[in-house]
Short mmCIF file of C-alpha atoms in Angstrom, two decimals:
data_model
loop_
_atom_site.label_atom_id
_atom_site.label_comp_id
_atom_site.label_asym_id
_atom_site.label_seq_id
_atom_site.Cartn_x
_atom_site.Cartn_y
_atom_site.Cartn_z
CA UNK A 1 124.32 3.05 140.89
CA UNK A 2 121.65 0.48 142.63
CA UNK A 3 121.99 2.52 145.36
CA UNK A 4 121.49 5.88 144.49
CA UNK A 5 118.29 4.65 142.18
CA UNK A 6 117.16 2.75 144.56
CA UNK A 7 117.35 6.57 147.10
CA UNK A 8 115.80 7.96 144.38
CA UNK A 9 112.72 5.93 144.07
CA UNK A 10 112.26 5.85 148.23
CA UNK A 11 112.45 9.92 148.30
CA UNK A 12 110.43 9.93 145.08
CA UNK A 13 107.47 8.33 147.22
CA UNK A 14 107.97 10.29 150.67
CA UNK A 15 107.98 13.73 148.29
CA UNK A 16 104.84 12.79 146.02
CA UNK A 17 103.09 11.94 149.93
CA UNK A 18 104.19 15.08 150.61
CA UNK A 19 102.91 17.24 147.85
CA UNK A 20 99.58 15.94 147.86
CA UNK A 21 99.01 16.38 151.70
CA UNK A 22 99.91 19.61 150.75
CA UNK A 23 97.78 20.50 148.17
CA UNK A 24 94.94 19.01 150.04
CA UNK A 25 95.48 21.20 152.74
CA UNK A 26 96.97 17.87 154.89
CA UNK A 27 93.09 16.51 154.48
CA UNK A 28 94.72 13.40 152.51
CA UNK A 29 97.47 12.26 154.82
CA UNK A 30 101.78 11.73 152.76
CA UNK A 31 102.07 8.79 154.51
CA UNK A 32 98.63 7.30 153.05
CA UNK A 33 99.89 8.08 149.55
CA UNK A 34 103.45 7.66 150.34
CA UNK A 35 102.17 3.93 151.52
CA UNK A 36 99.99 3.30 148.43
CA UNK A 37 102.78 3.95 146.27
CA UNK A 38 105.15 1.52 147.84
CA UNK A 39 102.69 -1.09 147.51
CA UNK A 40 101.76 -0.46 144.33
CA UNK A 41 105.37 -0.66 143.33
CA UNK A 42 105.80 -3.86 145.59
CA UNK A 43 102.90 -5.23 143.33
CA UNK A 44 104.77 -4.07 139.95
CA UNK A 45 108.09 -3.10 139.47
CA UNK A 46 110.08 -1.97 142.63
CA UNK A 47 112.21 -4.86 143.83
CA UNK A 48 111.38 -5.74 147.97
CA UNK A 49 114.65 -4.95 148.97
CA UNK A 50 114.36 -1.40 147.99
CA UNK A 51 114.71 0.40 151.42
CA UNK A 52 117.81 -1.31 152.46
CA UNK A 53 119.52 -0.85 149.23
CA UNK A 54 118.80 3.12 149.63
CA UNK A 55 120.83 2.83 152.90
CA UNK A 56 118.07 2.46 155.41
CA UNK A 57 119.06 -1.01 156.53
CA UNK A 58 119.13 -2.94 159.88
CA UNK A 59 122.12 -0.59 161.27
CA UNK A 60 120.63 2.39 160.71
CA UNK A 61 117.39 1.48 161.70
CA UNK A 62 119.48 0.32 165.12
CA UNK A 63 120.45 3.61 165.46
CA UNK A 64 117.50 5.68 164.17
CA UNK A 65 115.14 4.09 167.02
CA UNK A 66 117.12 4.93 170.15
CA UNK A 67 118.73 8.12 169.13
CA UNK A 68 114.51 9.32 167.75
CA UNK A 69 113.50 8.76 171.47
CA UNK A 70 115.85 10.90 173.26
CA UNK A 71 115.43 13.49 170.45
CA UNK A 72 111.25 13.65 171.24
CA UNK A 73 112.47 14.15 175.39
CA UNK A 74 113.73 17.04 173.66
CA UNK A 75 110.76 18.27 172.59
CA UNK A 76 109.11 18.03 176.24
CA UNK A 77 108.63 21.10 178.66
CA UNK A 78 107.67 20.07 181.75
CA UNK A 79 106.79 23.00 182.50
CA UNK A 80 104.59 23.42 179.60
CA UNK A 81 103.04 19.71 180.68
CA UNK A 82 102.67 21.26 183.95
CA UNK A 83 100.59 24.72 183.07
CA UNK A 84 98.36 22.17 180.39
CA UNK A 85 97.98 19.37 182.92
CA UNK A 86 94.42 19.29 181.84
CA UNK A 87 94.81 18.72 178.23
CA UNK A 88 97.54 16.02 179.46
CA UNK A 89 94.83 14.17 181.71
CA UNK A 90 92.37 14.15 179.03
CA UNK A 91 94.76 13.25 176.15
CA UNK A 92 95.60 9.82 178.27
CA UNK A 93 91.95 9.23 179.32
CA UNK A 94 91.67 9.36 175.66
CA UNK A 95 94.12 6.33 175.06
CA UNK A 96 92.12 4.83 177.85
CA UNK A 97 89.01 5.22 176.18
CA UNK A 98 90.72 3.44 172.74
CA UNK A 99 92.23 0.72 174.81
CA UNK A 100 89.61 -0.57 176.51
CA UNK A 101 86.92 -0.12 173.66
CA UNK A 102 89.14 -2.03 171.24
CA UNK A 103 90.43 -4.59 173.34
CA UNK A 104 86.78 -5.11 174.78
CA UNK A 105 84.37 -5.36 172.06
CA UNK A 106 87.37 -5.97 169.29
CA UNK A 107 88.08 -9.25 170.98
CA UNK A 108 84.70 -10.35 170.65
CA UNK A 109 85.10 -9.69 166.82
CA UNK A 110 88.73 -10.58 166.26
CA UNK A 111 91.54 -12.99 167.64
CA UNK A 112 93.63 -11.99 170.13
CA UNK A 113 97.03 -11.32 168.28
CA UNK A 114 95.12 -9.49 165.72
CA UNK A 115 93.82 -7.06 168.31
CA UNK A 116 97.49 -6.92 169.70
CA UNK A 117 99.82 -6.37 167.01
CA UNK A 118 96.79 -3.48 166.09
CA UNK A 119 95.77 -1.42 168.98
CA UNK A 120 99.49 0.33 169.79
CA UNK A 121 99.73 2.44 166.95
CA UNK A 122 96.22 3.53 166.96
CA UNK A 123 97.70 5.08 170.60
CA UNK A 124 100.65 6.70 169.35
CA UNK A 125 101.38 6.37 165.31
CA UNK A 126 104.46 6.43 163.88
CA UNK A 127 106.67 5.64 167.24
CA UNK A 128 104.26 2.81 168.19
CA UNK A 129 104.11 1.49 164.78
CA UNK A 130 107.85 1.54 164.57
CA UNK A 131 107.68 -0.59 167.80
CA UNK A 132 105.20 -3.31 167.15
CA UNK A 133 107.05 -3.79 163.94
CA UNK A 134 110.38 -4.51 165.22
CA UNK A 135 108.80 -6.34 167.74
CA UNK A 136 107.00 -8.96 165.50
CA UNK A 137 109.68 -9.43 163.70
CA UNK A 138 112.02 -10.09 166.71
CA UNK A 139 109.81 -12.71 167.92
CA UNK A 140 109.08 -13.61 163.92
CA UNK A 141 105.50 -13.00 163.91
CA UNK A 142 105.61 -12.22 160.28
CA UNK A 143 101.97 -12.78 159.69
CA UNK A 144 100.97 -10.10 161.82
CA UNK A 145 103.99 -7.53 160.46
CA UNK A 146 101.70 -5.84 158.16
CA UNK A 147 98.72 -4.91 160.61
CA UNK A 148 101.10 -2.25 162.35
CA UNK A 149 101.39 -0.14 159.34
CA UNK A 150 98.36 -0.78 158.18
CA UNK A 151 97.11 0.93 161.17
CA UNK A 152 98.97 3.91 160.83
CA UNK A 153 98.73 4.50 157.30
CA UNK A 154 94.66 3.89 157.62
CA UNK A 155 94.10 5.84 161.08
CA UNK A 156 95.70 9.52 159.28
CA UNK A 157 92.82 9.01 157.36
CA UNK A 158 90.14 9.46 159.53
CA UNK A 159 92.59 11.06 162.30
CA UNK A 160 93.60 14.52 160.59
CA UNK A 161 90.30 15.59 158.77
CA UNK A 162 88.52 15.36 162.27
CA UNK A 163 90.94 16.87 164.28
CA UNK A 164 90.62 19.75 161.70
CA UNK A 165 87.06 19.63 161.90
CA UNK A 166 87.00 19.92 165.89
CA UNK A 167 89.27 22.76 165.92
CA UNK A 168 87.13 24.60 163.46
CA UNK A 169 84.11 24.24 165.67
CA UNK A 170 86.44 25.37 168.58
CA UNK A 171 87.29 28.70 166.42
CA UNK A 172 84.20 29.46 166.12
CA UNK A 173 83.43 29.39 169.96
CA UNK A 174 86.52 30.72 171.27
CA UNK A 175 85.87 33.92 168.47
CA UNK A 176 82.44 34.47 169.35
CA UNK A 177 84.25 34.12 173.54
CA UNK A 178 86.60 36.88 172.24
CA UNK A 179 84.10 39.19 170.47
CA UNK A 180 81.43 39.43 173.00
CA UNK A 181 84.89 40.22 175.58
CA UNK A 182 85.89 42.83 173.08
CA UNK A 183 82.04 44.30 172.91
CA UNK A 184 82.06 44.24 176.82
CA UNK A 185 85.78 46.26 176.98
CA UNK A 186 85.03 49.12 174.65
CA UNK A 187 81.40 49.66 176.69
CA UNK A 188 83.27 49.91 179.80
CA UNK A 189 86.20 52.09 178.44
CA UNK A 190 83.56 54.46 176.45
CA UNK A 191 81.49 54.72 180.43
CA UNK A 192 84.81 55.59 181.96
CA UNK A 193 86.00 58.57 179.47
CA UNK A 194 82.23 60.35 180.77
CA UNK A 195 83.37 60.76 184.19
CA UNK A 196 87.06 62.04 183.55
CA UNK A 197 87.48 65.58 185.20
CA UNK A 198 89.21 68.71 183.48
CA UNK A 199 91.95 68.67 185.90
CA UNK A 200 95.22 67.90 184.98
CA UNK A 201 97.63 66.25 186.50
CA UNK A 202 101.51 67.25 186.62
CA UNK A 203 103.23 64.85 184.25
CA UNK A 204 106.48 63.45 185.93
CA UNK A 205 109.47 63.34 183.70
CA UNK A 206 110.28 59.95 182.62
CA UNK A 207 114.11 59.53 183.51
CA UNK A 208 116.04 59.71 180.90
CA UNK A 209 118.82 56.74 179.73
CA UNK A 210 122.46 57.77 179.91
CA UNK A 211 124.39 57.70 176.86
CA UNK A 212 126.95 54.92 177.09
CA UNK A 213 125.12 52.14 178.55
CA UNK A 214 127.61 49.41 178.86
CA UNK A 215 126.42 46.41 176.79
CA UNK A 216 125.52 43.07 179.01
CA UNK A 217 126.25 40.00 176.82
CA UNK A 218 124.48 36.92 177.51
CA UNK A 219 125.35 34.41 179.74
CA UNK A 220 126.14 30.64 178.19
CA UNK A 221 124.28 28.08 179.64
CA UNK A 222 126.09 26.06 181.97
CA UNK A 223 126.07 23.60 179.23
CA UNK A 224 126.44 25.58 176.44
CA UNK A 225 129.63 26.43 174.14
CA UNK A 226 130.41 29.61 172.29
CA UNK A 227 128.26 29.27 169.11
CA UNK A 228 131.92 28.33 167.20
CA UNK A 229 131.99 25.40 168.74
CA UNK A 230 128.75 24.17 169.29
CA UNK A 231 128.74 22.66 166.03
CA UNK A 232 126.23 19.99 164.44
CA UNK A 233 128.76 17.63 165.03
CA UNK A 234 129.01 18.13 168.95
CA UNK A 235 124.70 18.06 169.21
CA UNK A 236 124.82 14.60 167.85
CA UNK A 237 127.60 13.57 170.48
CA UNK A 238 125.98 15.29 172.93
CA UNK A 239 122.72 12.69 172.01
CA UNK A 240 124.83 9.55 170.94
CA UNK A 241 126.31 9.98 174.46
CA UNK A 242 123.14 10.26 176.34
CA UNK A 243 121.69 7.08 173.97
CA UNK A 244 124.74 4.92 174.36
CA UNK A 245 124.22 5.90 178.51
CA UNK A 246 120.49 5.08 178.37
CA UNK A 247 121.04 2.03 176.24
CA UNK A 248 123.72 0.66 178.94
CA UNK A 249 121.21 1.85 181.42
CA UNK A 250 118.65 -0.93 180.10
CA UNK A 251 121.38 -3.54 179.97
CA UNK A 252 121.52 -3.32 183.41
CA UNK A 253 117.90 -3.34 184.38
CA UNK A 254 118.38 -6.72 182.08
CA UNK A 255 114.38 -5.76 180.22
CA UNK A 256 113.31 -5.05 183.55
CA UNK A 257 112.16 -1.67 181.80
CA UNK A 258 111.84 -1.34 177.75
CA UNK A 259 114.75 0.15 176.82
CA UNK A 260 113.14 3.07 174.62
CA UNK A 261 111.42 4.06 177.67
CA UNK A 262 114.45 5.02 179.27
CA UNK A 263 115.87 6.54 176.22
CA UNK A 264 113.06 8.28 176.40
CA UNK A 265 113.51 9.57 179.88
CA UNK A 266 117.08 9.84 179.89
CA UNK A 267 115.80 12.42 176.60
CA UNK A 268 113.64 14.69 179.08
CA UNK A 269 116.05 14.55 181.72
CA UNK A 270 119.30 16.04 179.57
CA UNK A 271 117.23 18.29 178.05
CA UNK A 272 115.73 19.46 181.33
CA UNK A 273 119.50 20.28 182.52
CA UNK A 274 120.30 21.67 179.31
CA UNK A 275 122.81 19.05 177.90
CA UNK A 276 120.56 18.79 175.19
CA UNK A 277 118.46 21.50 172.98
CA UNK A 278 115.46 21.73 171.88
CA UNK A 279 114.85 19.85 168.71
CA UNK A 280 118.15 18.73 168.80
CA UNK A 281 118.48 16.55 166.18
CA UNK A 282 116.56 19.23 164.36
CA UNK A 283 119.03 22.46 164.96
CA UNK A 284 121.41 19.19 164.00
CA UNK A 285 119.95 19.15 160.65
CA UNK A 286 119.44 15.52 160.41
CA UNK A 287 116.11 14.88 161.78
CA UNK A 288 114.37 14.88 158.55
CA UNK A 289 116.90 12.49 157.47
CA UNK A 290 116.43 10.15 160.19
CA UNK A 291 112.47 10.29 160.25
CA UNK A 292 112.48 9.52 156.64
CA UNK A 293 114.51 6.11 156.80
CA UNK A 294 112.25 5.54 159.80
CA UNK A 295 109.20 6.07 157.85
CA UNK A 296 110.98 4.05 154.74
CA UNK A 297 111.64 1.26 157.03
CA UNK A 298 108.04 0.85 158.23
CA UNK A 299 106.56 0.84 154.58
CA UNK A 300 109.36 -1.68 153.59
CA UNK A 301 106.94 -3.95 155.35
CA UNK A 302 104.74 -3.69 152.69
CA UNK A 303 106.01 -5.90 150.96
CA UNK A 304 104.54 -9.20 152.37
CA UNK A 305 101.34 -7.62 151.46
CA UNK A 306 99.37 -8.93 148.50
CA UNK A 307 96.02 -8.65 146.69
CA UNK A 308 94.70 -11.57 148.67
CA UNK A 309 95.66 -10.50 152.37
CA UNK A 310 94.12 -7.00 151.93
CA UNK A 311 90.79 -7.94 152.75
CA UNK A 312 91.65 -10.07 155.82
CA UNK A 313 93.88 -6.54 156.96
CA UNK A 314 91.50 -3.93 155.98
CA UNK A 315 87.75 -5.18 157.59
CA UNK A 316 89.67 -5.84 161.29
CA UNK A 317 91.89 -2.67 161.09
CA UNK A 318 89.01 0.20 160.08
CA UNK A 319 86.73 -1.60 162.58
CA UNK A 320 89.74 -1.37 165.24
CA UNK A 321 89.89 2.25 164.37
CA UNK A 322 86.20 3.14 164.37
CA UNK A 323 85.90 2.18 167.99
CA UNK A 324 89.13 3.43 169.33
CA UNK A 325 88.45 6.92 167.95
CA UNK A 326 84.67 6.19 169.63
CA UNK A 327 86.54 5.02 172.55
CA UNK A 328 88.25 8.47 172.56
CA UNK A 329 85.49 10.36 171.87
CA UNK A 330 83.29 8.85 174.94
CA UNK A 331 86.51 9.31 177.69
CA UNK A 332 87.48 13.10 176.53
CA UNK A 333 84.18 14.11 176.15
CA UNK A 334 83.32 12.63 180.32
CA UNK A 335 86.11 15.02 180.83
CA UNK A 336 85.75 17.96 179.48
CA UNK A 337 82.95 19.92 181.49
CA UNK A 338 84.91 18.78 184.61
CA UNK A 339 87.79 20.25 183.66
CA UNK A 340 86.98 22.89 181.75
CA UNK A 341 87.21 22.25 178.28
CA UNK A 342 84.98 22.44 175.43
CA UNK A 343 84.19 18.96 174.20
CA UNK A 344 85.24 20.06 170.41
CA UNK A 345 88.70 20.93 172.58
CA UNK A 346 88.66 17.98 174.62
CA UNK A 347 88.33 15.61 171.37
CA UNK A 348 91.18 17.13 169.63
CA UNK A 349 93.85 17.00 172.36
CA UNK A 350 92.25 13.10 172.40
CA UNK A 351 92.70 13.07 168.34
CA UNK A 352 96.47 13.27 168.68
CA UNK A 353 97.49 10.18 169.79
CA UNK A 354 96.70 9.21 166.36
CA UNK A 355 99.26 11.51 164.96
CA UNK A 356 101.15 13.57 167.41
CA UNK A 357 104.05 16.18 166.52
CA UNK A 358 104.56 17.56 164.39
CA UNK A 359 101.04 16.77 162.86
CA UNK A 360 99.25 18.37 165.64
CA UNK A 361 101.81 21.72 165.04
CA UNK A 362 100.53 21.53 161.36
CA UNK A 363 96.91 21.10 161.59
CA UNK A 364 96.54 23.60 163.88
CA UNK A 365 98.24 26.43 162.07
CA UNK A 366 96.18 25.51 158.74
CA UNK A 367 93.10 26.16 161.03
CA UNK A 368 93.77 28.73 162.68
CA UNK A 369 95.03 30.60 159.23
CA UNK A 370 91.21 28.98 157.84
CA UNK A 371 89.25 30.72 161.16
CA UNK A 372 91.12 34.01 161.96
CA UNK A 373 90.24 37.19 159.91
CA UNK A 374 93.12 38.86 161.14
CA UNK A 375 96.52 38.57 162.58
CA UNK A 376 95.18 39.11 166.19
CA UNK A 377 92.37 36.86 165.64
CA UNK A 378 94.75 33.58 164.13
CA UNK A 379 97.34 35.05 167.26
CA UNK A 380 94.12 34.41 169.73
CA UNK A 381 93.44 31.19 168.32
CA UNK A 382 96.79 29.14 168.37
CA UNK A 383 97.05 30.96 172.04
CA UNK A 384 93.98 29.04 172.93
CA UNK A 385 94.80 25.87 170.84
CA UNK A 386 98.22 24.77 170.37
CA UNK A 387 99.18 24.50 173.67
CA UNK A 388 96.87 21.64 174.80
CA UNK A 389 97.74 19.76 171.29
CA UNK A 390 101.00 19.82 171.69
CA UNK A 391 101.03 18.79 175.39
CA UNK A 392 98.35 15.96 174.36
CA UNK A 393 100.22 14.70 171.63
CA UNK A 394 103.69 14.79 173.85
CA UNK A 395 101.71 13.02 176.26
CA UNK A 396 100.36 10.18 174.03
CA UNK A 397 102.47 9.52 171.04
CA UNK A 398 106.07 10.30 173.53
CA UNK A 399 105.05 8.96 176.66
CA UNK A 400 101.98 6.57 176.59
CA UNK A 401 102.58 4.94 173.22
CA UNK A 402 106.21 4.00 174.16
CA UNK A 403 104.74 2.47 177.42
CA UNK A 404 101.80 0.39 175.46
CA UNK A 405 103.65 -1.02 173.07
CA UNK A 406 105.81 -2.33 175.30
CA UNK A 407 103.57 -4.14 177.45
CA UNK A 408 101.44 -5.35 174.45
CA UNK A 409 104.59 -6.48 172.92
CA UNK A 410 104.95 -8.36 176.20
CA UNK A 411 101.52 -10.06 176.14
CA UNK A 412 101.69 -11.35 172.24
#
């Protein structure tokens, strides 16, 4: 009975954070409200122990971390990362930018581990903050648990309603781009139909289809099993297999390389040779599962926090974030003419190493449903758009923020 109450109360949270990102149009962040509601409870009624009694305890958290990584190699197209290469260079110049702003004039305002235990998630959210967490506690750094997810609940804040703000100035550009093309297409079609001649030409037959065309089935991937048996069951095999490999990988490297980089990698690379799917976990049907005892997991931190600390949190982590996202702004927007972007573009595909997928997926859609008049307009738009967010935020939250954490875990 503790158990299923104590489920109810966690998914109670995540779906009022939910609700109200959705009925603000995702302009006030779940996780915000998802987080003020834990600690609210963590002030009143909810015992501490609340996320491990609703299951999400230190085995499944084990599990959750590794098999998460290999599932976002998944979501990687290197070819996509390839054609975008632009958005990716800017996106990291953008965690560049944060980095060295925050670790440069932050350390002149704050102590070192403060800076530290703050700066990765500001580079890559949720993954990051997952990270530093387990991290600190590993080394039990307790005081400095709560500055992690701190930073990612307080970053969406500021993160999503300017990303949403940028791509609405970018709308309006790439619209007024599109209707001035359009103007200049119908001109030239209307000057061509004054010079067509009278004379006709002899239409040629179009050859005709036979009537029994023999059906070509599609080939399996090399991979790939009849859909029968290429169950739910069999996807998560496929990724325990390719996590327990990468794990044993790291073993052997003996820390030489973080070990959730190469689950990372070892993620990209199956999925590259089609082993793995897209999404997999997704088509699995227990990502949503495993991202929520994630997120449960980081808010159970929460509950070291009191009245008296928030102060002493709050002043250090919304000055952290003002100049990282000033230290993004600066780097994408010295990139942008060079490589062709807008700088309402460029800051965007900056913006979502605050966030990343599927936040970046989201936010763009709502625009692009806000700024298009019609279904070839909103078409044009995420054409334009949600290419080079998606490769930035694959780029920063999968790739960099894995890589920073790491090393700033190293340099505690």
């Amino acid at each position: 009975m503790v158990a299923i109450l104590s489920l109810m109360v966690v998914m109670g949270f995540m779906m009022l954070g939910e609700w109200v990102s959705t009925r603000s149009r995702a302009y006030v962040p779940s996780v915000f409200i998802t987080a003020l509601l834990f600690l609210v409870g963590f002030w009143t009624i909810v015992p501490k122990n609340i996320v491990p009694a609703a299951s999400f305890g230190t085995a499944f958290i084990q599990i959750t971390q590794a098999v998460l990584l290999v599932h976002m190699g998944t979501l990687m197209d290197l070819k996509l990362l390839l054609k975008q290469w632009r958005a990716v260079v800017i996106a990291l110049s953008g965690v560049v930018g944060t980095v060295v702003l925050t670790m440069g004039i932050g350390r002149l305002l704050f102590d070192w581990h403060t800076i530290v235990a703050s700066v990765p998630p500001l580079t890559g959210g949720l993954v990051a903050a997952f990270l530093m967490t387990a991290g600190l506690k590993a080394q039990h750094i307790t005081a400095l648990v709560a500055f992690p997810v701190a930073m990612f609940v307080m970053h969406s804040m500021l993160g999503y309603p300017l990303t949403a703000w940028m791509l609405k100035r970018e709308s309006r550009r790439l619209l007024q781009v599109r209707h001035v093309d359009v103007t200049v297409a119908t001109a030239d079609s209307a000057t061509s139909a004054t010079v067509q001649t009278t004379a006709q030409l002899p239409v040629c037959p179009l050859p005709t289809v036979p009537a029994k065309v023999k059906s070509v089935q599609p080939q399996l991937r090399h991979w790939q099993l009849p859909a029968a048996y290429d169950t739910s069951a069999f996807m998560l095999f496929k990724v325990a297999a390719v996590t327990g490999f990468a794990e044993w990988t790291a073993q052997l490297a003996h820390g030489t390389v973080n070990q959730y980089i190469i689950c990372l990698v070892f993620g990209v690379i199956a999925h590259q040779l089609g082993f793995l799917e897209d999404a997999v976990l997704e088509k699995a049907g227990v990502f949503h599962w495993l991202m929520y005892g994630l997120l449960a997991y980081i808010f159970a931190n929460l509950n070291i926090v009191k009245i008296s600390m928030l102060s002493g949190i709050l002043i250090p982590i919304v000055t952290l974030i003002v100049l990282g996202v000033l230290g993004m702004w600066i780097a994408s927007s010295l990139l942008a003419r060079p490589l062709g972007f807008s700088r309402e573009m460029a800051f965007a595909s900056a913006l979502t190493a605050l966030f990343g997928f599927p936040a970046d997926y989201i936010v763009t859609h709502e625009v692009t449903e806000i700024m298009g008049s019609t279904a070839e307009e909103k078409q044009y738009l995420l054409d334009q758009m949600l290419p080079k967010m998606l490769v930035g935020g694959f780029a920063t939250v999968s790739v960099a923020s894995v890589i920073i954490a790491s090393i700033f875990l190293k340099i505690l």
